[in-house]
Short mmCIF file of C-alpha atoms in Angstrom, two decimals:
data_model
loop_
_atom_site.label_atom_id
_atom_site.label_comp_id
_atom_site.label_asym_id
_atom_site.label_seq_id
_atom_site.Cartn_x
_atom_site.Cartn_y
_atom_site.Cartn_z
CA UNK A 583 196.40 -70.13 146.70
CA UNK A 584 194.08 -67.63 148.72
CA UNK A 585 196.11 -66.12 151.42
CA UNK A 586 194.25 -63.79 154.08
CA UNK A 587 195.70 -60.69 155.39
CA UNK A 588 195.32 -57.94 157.15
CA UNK A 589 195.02 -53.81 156.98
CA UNK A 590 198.55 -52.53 157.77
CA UNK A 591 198.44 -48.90 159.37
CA UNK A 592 202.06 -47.97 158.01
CA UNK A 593 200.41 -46.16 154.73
CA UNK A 594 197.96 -44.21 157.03
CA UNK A 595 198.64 -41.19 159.12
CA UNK A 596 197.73 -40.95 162.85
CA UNK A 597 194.66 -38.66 161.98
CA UNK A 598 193.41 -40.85 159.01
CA UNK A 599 193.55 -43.79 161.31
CA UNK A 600 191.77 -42.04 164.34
CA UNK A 601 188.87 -40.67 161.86
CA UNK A 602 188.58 -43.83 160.55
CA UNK A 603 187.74 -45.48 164.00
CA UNK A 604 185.25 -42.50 165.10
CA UNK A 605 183.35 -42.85 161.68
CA UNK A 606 183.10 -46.87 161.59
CA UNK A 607 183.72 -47.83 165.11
CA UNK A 608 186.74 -50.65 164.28
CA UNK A 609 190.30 -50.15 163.58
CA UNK A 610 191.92 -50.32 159.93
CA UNK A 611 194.04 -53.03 160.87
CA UNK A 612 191.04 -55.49 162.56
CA UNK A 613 189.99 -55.23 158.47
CA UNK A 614 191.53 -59.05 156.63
CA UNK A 615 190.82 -59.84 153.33
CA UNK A 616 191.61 -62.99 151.14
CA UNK A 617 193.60 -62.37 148.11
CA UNK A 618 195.80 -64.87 145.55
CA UNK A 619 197.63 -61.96 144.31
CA UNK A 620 199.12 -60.72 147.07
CA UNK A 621 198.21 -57.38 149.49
CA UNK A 622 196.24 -54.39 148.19
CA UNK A 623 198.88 -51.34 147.85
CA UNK A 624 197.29 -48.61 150.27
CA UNK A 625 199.63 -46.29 148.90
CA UNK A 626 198.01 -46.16 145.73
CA UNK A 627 195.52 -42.94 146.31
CA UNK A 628 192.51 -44.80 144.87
CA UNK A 629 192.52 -47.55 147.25
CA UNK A 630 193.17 -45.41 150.31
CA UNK A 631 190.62 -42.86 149.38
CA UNK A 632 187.64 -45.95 148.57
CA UNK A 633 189.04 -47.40 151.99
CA UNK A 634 188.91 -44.80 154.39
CA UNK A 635 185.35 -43.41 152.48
CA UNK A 636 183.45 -46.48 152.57
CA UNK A 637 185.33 -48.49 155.59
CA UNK A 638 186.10 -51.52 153.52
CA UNK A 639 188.53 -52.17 150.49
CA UNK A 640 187.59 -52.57 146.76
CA UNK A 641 188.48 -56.07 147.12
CA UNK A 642 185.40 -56.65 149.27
CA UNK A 643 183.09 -54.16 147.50
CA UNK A 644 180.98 -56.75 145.67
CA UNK A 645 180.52 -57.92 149.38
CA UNK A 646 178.73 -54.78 150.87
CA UNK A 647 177.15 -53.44 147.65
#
């Protein structure tokens, strides 16, 4: 069963999070995403580093490529 959720700050630092907003103008936490295997690990470098880059997560990349 899909299951949305939503960005939790707690694996972002005060500066990632206040970079993010200035660069794409929304909060990490206002991002949701639907997922049947449970919530994306942001403490796993490769996620954090695609998310705070591009302003989405890999989960939704086929979305905005």
């Amino acid at each position: 069963m899909l299951q949305t959720i939503f960005i939790s700050q707690k694996y972002f630092t005060k500066e990632e999070l206040s970079l993010f907003k200035e660069k794409f103008g929304y909060q990490i936490n206002e991002i949701s995403y639907s997922s049947s295997g449970g919530e994306v690990d942001f403490a796993d470098e490769n996620e954090k580093t695609f998310l705070l880059e591009k302003g989405y997560p890999k989960i939704l990349a086929r979305f905005f490529a």
